[in-house]
mmCIF file of C-alpha atoms and ligand atoms in Angstrom:
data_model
loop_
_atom_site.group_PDB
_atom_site.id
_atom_site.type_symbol
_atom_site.label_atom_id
_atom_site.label_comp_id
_atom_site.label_asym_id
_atom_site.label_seq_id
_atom_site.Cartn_x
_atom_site.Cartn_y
_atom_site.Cartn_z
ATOM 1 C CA UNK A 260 76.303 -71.564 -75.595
ATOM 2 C CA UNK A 261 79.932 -72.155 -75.319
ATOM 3 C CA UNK A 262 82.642 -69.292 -75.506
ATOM 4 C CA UNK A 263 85.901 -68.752 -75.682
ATOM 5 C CA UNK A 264 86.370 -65.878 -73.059
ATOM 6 C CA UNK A 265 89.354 -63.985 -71.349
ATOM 7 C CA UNK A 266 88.792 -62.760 -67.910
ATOM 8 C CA UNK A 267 91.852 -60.644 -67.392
ATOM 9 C CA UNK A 268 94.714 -59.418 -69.998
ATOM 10 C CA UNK A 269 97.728 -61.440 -70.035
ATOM 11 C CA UNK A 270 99.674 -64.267 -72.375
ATOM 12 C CA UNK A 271 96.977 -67.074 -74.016
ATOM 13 C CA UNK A 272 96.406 -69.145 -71.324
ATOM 14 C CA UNK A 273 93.863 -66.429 -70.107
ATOM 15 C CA UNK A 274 91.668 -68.074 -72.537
ATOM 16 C CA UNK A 275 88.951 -70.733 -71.511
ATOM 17 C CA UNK A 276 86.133 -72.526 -72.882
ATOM 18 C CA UNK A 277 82.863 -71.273 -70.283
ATOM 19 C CA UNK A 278 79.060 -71.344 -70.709
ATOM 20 C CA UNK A 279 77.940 -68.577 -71.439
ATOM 21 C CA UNK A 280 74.410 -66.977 -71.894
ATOM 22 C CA UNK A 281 73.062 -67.311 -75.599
ATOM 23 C CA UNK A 282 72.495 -63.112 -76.558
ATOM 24 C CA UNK A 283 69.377 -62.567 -77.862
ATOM 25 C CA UNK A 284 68.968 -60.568 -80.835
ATOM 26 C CA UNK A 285 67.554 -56.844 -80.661
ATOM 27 C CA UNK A 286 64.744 -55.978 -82.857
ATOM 28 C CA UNK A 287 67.246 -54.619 -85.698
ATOM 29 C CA UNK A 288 70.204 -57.679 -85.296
ATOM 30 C CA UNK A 289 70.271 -60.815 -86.487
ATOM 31 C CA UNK A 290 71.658 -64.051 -84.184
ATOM 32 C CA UNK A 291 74.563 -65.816 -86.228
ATOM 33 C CA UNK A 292 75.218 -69.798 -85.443
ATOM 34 C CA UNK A 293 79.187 -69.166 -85.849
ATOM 35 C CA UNK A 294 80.976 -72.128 -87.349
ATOM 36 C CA UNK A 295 84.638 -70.308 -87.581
ATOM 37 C CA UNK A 296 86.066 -67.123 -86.416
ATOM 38 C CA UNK A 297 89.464 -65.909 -87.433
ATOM 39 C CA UNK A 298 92.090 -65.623 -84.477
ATOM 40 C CA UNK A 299 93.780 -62.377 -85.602
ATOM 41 C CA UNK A 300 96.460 -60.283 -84.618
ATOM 42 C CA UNK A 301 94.303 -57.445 -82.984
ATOM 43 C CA UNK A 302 92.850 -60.329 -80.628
ATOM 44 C CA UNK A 303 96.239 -61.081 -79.252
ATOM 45 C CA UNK A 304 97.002 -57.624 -78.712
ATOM 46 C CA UNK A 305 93.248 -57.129 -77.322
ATOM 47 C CA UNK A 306 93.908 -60.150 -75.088
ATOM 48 C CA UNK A 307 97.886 -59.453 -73.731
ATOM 49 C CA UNK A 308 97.041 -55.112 -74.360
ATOM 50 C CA UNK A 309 100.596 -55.034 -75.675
ATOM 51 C CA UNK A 310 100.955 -52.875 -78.903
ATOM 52 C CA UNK A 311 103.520 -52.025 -80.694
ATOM 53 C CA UNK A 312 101.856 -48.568 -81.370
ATOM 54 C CA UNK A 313 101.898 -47.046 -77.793
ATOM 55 C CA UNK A 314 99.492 -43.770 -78.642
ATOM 56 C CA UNK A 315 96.778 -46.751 -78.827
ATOM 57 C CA UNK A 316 97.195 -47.949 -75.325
ATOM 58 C CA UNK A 317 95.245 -45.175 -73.296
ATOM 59 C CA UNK A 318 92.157 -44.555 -75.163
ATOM 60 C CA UNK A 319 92.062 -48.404 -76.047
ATOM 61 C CA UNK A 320 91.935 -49.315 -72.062
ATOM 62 C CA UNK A 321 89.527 -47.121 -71.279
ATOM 63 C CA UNK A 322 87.415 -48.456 -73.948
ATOM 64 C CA UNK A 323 87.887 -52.334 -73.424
ATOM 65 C CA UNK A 324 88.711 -52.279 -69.535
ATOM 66 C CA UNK A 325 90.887 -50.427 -67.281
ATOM 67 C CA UNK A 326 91.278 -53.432 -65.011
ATOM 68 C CA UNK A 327 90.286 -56.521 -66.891
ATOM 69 C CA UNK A 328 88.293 -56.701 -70.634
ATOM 70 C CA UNK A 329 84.528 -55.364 -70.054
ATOM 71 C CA UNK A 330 83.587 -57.790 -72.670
ATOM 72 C CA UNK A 331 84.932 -61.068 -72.595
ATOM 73 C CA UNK A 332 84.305 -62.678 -75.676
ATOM 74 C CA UNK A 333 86.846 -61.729 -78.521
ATOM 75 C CA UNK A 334 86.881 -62.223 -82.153
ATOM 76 C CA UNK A 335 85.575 -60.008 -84.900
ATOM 77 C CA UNK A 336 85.637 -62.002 -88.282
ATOM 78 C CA UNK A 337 83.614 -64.941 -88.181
ATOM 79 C CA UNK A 338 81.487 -67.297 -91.137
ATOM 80 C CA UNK A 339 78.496 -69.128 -89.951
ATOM 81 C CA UNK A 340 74.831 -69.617 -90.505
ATOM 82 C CA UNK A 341 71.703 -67.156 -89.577
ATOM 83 C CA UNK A 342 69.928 -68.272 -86.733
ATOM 84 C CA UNK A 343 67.178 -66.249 -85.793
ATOM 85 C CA UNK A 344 66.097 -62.639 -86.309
ATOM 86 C CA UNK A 345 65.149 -59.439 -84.609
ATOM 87 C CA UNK A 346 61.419 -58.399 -85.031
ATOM 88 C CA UNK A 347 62.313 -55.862 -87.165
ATOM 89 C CA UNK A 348 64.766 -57.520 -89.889
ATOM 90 C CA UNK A 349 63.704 -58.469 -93.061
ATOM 91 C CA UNK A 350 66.724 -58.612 -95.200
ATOM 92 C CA UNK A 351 67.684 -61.768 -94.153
ATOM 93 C CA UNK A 352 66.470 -65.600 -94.062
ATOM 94 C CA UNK A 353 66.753 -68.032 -91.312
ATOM 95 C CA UNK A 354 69.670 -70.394 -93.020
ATOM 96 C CA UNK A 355 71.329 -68.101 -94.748
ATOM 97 C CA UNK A 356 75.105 -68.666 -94.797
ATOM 98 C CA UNK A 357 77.152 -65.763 -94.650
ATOM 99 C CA UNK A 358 80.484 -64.275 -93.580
ATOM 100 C CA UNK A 359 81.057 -61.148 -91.140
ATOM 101 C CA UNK A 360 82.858 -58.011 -89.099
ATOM 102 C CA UNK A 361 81.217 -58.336 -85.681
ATOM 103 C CA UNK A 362 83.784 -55.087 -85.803
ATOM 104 C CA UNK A 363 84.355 -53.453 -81.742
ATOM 105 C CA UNK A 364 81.473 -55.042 -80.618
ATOM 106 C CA UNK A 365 83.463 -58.089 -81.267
ATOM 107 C CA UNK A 366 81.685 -61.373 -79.885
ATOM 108 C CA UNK A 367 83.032 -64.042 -82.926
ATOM 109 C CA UNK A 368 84.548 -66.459 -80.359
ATOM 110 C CA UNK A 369 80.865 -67.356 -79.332
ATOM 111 C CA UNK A 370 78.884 -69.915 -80.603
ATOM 112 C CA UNK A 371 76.510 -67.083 -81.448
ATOM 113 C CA UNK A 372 76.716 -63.602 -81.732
ATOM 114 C CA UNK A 373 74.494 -61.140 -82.908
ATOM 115 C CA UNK A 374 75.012 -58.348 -84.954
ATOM 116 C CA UNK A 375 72.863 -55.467 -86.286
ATOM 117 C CA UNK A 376 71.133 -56.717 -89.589
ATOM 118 C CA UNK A 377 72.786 -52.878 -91.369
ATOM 119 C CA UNK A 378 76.320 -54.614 -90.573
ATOM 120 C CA UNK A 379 79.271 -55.794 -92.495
ATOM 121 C CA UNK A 380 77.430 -59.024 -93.158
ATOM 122 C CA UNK A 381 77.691 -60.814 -97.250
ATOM 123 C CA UNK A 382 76.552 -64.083 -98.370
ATOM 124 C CA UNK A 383 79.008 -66.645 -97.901
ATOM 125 C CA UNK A 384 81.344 -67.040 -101.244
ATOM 126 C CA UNK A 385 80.305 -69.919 -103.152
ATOM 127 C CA UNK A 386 83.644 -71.587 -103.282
ATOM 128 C CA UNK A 387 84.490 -71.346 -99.949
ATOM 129 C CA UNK A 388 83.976 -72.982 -96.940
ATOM 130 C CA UNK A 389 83.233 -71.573 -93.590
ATOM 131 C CA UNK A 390 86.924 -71.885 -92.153
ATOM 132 C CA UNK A 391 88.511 -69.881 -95.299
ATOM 133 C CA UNK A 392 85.602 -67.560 -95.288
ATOM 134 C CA UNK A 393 85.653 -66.367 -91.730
ATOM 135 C CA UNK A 394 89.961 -65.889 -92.849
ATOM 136 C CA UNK A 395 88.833 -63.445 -95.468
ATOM 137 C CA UNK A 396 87.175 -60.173 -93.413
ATOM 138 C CA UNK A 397 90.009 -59.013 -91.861
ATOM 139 C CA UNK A 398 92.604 -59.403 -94.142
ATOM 140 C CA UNK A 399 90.774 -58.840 -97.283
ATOM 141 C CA UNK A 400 89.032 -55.785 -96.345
ATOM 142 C CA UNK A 401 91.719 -53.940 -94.727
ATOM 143 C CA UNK A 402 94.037 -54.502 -97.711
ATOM 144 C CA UNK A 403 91.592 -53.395 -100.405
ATOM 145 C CA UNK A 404 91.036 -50.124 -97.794
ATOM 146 C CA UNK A 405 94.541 -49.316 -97.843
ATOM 147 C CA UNK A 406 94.882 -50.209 -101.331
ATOM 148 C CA UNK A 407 92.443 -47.887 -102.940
ATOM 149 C CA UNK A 408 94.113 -45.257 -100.199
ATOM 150 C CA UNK A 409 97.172 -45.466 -102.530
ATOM 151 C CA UNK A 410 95.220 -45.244 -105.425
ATOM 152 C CA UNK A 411 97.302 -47.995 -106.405
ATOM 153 C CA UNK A 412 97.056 -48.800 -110.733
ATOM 154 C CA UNK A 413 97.695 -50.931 -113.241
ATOM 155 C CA UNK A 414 101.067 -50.938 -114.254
ATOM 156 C CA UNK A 415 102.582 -49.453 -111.096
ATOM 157 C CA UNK A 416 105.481 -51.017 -108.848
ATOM 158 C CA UNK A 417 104.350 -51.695 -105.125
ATOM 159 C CA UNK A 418 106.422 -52.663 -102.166
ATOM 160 C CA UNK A 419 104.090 -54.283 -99.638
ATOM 161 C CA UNK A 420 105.851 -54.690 -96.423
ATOM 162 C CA UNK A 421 104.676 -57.220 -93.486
ATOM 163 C CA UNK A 422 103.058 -59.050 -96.836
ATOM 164 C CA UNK A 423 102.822 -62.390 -95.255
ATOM 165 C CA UNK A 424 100.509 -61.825 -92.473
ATOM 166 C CA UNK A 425 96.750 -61.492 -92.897
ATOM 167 C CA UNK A 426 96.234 -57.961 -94.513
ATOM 168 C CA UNK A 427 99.673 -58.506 -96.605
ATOM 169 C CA UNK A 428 98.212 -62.076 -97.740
ATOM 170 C CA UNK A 429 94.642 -59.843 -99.359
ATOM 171 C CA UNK A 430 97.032 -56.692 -100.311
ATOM 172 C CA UNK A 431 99.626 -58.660 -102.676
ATOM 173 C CA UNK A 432 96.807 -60.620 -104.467
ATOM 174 C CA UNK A 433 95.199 -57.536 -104.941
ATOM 175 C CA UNK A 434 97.206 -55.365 -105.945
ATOM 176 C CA UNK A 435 98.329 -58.377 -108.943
ATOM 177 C CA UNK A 436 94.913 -58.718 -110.052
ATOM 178 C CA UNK A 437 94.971 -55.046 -110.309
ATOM 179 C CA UNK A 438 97.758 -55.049 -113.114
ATOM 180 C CA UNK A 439 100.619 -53.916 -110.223
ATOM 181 C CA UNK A 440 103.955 -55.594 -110.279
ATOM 182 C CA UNK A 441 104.514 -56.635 -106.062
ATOM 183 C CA UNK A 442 107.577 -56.683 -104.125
ATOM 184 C CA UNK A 443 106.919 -58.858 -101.032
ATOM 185 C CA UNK A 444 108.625 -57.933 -97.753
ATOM 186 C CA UNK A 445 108.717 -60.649 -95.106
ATOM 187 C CA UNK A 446 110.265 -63.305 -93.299
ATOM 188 C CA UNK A 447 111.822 -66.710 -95.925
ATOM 189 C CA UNK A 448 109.927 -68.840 -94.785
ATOM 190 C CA UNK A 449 107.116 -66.945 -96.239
ATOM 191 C CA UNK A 450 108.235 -66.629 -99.634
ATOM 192 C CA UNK A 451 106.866 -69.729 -101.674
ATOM 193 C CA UNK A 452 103.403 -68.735 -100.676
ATOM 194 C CA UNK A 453 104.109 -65.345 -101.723
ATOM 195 C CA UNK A 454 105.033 -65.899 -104.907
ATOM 196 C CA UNK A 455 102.239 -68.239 -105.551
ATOM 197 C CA UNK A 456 99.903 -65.830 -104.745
ATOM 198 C CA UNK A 457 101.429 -62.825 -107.097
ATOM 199 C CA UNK A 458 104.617 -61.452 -105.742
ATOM 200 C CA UNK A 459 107.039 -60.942 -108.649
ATOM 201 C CA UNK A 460 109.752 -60.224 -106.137
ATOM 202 C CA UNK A 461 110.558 -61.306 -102.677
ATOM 203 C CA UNK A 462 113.056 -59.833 -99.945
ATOM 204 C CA UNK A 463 113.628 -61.641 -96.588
ATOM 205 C CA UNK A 464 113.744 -58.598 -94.218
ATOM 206 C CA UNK A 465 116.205 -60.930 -91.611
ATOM 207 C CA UNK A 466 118.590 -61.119 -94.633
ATOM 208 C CA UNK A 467 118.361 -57.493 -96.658
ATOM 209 C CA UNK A 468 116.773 -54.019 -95.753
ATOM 210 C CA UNK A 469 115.200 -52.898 -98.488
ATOM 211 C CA UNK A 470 115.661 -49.307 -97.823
ATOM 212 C CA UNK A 471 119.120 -49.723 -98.702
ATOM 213 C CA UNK A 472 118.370 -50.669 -102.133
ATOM 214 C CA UNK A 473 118.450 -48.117 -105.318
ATOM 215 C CA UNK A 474 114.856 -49.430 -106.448
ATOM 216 C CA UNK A 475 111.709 -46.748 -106.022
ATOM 217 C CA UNK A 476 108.411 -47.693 -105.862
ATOM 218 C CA UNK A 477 105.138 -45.840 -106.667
ATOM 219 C CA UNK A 478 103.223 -47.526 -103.812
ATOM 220 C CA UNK A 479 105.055 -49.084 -100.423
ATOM 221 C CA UNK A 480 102.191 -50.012 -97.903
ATOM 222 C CA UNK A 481 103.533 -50.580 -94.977
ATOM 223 C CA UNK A 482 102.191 -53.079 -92.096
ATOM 224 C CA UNK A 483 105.499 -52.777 -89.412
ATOM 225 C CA UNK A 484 105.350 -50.254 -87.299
ATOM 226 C CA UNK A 485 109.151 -50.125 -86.671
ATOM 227 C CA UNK A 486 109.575 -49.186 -90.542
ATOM 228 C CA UNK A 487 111.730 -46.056 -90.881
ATOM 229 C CA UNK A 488 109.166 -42.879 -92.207
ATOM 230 C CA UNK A 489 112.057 -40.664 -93.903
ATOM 231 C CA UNK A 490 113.551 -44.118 -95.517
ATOM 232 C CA UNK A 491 110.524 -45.268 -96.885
ATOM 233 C CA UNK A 492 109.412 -41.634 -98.329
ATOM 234 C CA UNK A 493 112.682 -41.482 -99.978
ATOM 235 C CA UNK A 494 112.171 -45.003 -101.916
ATOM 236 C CA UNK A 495 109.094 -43.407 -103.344
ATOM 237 C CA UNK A 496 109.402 -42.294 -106.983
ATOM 238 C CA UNK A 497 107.951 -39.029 -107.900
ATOM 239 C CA UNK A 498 104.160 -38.622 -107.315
ATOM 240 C CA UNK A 499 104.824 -42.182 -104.893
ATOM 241 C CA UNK A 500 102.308 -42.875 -102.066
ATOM 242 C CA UNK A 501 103.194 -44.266 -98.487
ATOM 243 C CA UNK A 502 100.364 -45.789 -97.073
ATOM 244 C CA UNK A 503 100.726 -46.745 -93.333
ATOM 245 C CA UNK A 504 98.865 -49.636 -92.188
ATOM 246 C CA UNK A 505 100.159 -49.239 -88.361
ATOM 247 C CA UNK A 506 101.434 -45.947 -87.524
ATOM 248 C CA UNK A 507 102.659 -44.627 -84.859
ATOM 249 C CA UNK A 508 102.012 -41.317 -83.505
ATOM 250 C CA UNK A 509 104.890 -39.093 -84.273
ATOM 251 C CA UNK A 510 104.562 -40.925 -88.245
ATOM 252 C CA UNK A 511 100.843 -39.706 -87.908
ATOM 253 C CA UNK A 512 102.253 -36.122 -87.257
ATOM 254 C CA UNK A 513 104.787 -35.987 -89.502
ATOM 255 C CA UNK A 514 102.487 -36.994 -92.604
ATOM 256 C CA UNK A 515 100.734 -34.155 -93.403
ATOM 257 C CA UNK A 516 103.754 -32.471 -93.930
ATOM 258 C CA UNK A 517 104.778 -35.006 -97.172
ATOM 259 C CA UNK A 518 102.191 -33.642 -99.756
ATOM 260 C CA UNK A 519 102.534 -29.914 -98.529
ATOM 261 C CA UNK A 520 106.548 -29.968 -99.355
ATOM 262 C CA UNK A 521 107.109 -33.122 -101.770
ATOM 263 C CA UNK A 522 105.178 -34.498 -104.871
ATOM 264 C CA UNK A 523 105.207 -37.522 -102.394
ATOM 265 C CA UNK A 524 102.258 -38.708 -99.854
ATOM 266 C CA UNK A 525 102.058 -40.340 -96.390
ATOM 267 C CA UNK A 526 98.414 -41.662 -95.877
ATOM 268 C CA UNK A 527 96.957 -44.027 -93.242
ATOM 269 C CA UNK A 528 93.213 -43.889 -92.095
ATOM 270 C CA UNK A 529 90.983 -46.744 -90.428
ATOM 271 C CA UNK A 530 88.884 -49.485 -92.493
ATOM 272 C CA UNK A 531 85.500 -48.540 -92.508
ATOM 273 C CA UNK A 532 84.941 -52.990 -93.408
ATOM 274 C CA UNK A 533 81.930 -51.783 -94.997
ATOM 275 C CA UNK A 534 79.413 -54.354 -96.339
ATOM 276 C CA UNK A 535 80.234 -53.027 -100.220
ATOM 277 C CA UNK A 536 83.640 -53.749 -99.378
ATOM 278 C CA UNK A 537 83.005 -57.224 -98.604
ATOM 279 C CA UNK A 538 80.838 -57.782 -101.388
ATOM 280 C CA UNK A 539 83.607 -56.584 -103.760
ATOM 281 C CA UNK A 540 85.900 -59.209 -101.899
ATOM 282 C CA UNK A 541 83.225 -61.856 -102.881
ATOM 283 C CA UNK A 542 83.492 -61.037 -106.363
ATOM 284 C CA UNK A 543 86.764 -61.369 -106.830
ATOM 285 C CA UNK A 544 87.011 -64.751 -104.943
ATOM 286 C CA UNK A 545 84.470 -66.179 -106.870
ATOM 287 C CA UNK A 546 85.736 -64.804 -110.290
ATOM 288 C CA UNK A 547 88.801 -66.744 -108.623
ATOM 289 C CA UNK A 548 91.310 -63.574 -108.554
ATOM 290 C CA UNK A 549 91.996 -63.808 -105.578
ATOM 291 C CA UNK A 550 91.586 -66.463 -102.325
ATOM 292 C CA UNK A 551 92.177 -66.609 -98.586
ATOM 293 C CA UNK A 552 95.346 -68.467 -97.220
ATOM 294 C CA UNK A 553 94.121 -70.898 -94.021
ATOM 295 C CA UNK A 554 97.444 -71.676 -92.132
ATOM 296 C CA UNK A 555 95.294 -74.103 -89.451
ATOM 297 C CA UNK A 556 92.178 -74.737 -88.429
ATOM 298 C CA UNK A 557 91.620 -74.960 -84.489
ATOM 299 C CA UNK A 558 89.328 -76.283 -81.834
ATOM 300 C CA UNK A 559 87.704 -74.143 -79.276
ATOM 301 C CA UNK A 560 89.417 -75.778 -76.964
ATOM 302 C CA UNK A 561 93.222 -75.478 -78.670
ATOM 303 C CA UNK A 562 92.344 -71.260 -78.476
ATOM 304 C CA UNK A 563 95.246 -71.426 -76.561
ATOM 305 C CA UNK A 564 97.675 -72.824 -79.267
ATOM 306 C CA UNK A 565 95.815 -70.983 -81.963
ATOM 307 C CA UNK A 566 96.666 -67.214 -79.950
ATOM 308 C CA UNK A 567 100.363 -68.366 -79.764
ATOM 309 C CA UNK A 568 100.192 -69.636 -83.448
ATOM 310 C CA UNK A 569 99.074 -66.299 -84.370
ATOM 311 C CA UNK A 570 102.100 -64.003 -82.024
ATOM 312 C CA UNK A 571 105.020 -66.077 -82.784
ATOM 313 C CA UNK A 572 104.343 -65.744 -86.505
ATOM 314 C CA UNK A 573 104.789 -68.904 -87.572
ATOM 315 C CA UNK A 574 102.034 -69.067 -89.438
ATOM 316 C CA UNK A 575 101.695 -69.048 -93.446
ATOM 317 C CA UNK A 576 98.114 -67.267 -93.664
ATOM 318 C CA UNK A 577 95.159 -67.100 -91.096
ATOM 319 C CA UNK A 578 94.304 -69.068 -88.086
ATOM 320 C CA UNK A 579 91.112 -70.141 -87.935
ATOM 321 C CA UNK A 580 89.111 -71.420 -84.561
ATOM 322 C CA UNK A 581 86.351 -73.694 -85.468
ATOM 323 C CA UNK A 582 83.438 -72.930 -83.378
ATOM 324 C CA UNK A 583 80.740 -75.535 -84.114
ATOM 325 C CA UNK A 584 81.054 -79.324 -85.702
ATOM 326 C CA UNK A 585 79.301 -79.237 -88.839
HETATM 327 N N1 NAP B 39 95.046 -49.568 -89.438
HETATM 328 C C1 NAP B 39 94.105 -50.507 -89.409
HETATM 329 O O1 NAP B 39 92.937 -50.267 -89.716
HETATM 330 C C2 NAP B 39 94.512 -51.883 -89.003
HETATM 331 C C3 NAP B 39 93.560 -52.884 -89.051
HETATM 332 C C4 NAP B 39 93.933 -54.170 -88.700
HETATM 333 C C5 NAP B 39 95.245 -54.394 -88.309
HETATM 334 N N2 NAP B 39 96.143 -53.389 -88.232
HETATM 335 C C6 NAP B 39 97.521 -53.612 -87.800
HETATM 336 O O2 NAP B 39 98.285 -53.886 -88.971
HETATM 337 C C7 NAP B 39 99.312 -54.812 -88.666
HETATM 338 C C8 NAP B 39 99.279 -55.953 -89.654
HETATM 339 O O3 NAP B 39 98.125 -56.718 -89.421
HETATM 340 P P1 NAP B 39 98.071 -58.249 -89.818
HETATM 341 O O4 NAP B 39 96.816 -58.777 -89.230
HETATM 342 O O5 NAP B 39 98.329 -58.432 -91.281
HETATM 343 O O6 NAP B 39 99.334 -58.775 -88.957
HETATM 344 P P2 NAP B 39 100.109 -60.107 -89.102
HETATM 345 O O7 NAP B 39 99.208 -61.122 -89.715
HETATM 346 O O8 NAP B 39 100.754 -60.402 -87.812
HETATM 347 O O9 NAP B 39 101.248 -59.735 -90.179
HETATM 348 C C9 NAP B 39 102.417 -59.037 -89.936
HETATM 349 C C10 NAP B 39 103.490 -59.614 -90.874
HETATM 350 O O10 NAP B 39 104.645 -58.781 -90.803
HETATM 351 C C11 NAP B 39 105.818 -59.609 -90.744
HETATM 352 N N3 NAP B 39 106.885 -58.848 -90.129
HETATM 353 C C12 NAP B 39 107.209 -58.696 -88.820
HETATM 354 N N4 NAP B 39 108.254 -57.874 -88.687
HETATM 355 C C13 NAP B 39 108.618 -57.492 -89.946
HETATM 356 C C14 NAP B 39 109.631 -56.655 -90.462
HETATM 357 N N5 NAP B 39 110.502 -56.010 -89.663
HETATM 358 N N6 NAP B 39 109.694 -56.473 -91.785
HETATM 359 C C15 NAP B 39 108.817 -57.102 -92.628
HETATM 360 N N7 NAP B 39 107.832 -57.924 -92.200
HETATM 361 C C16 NAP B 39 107.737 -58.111 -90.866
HETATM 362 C C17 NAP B 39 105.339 -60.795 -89.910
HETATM 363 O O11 NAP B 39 106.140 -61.941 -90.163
HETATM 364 P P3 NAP B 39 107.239 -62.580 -89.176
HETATM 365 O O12 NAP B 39 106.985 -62.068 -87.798
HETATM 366 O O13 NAP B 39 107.124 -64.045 -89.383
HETATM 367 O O14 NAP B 39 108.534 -62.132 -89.647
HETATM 368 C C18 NAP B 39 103.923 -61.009 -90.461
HETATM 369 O O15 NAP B 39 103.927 -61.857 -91.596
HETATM 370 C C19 NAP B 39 99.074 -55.301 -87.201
HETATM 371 O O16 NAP B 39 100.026 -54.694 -86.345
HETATM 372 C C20 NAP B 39 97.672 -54.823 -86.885
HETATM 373 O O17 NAP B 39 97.487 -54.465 -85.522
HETATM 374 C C21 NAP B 39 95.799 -52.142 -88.596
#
């Protein structure tokens, strides 16, 4: 099969197009034919191993690579077709369309990949196509993660900061169809889309801090990592929730601390991208509530420009790479 694959870390160009040996699925995996895979911000920082949040960088090398990546093949949201199954599986048909977290063992910039049959892997939604399903996993289960964190309700005021990448995209939609009213944070060029898709209110973070406004929020879930902690806790209204989607350490620390001596919280924790997760998120896009944002659609062989697509923020919604001609 064909792969995109990065031999060492470093800016996009690391990435080529290689043959690569088809994996063959173990007795409790299924083989997926990928036809897109979603080019995310966690594969650019996999592929350069610059983060913003420096606690990561240590146990994150030793796991991917202390030299170069130990695994070459990124990518870890993906839509395609099943293609063949271990000798054990039997929830699954040969055919079956379906979208996917191939989650650390990553693998989604491969033609195939194979994934164990237990995994985060739901039928594909019925109005969606492979390219805006493989831009849903990522963005869609993180935000309803956080989300539910916050214990966010109907009838509550949310501040969703970063809300025009791929998690804010999921987390403002969300939090509309759950009766909130959403205060997107992001850059101008951003704010069409994010009003379309159930913003009430929109602040261009080159033009206006929000911190320095008088308005309090119940909920402010926060995707920058260079967000001020005590400014944000101090927006919060009484009983408010910060949740942290990118933390850094010494936020981390300090968090515990919020509900011990305020009626205010700091919470972050990992997705779990569990399968019911993902089959929530395919209710709610076909019941039409909410729907993935597709920026562009790339080639294998454009990885390249798809990776710098995805770090210069450009982009309105998810990059896709297509992986397959249909
Ligand atoms: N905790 C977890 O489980 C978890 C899981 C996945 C991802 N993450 C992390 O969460 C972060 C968000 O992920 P993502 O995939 O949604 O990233 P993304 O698509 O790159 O979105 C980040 C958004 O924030 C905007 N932004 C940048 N600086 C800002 C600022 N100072 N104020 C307001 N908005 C700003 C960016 O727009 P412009 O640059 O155009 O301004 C962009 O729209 C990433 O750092 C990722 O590594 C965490």
């Amino acid at each position: 099969m064909k792969a995109i694959v990065y031999k060492n870390y470093g800016p996009p160009e690391v990435l080529t197009v290689a043959d690569v040996k088809t994996p063959t699925p173990k007795a409790n995996e299924v083989r997926i034919r990928v036809y897109a895979a979603e080019a995310t911000k966690a594969d650019c920082e996999m592929r350069s191993f610059r983060y913003a949040v420096k606690w990561f960088w240590l146990p994150l090398r030793l796991a991917i690579g202390v030299f170069s990546p130990r695994n070459p093949i990124l990518g870890g949201y993906l839509a395609g077709e099943i293609e063949a199954l271990g000798a054990n599986v039997q929830n699954y048909k040969v055919g079956e369309r379906v979208f996917a977290c191939a989650k650390l063992g990553f693998g989604a910039y491969g033609q195939f990949v194979c994934l164990p049959a237990d995994g985060t892997i739901v039928p594909l939604p019925q109005n969606l196509s492979f390219a805006q399903a493989a831009a849903v996993p990522l963005g869609g289960l993180n935000a309803l993660h956080f989300l539910r964190k916050a214990r966010l309700k109907a009838g509550e005021s949310v501040l969703i900061n970063g809300a025009g990448g791929s998690i804010g995209n999921f987390a403002v939609q969300i939090a509309k169809t759950w009766g909130a009213t959403v205060t997107a944070v992001d850059s101008a060029h951003k704010e069409d889309i994010l009003r379309r898709i159930g913003a009430k209110h929109f602040i261009d973070y080159e033009r206006e801090d929000f911190t320095k406004n008088k308005i309090r929020y119940d909920v402010i879930f926060d995707m920058v990592p260079s967000s001020s902690y005590s400014a944000c806790m101090a927006l919060l209204k009484p009983n408010g929730r910060y949740v942290m989607g990118n933390p850094s350490l010494l936020k981390m620390l300090r968090s515990p601390l919020a509900s011990k001596f305020s009626n205010k919280q700091a919470l972050f924790a990992f997705a779990g991208e569990t399968v019911e997760e993902l089959h929530e998120l395919k209710e709610m896009i076909e019941a039409e509530k909410i729907t993935p944002t597709v920026d562009n659609i790339y080639s294998m062989s454009e990885a390249v420009a798809a990776h710098y697509r995805v770090q210069t923020e450009q982009r309105v919604g998810s990059v896709v790479i297509s992986m397959h001609e249909q």
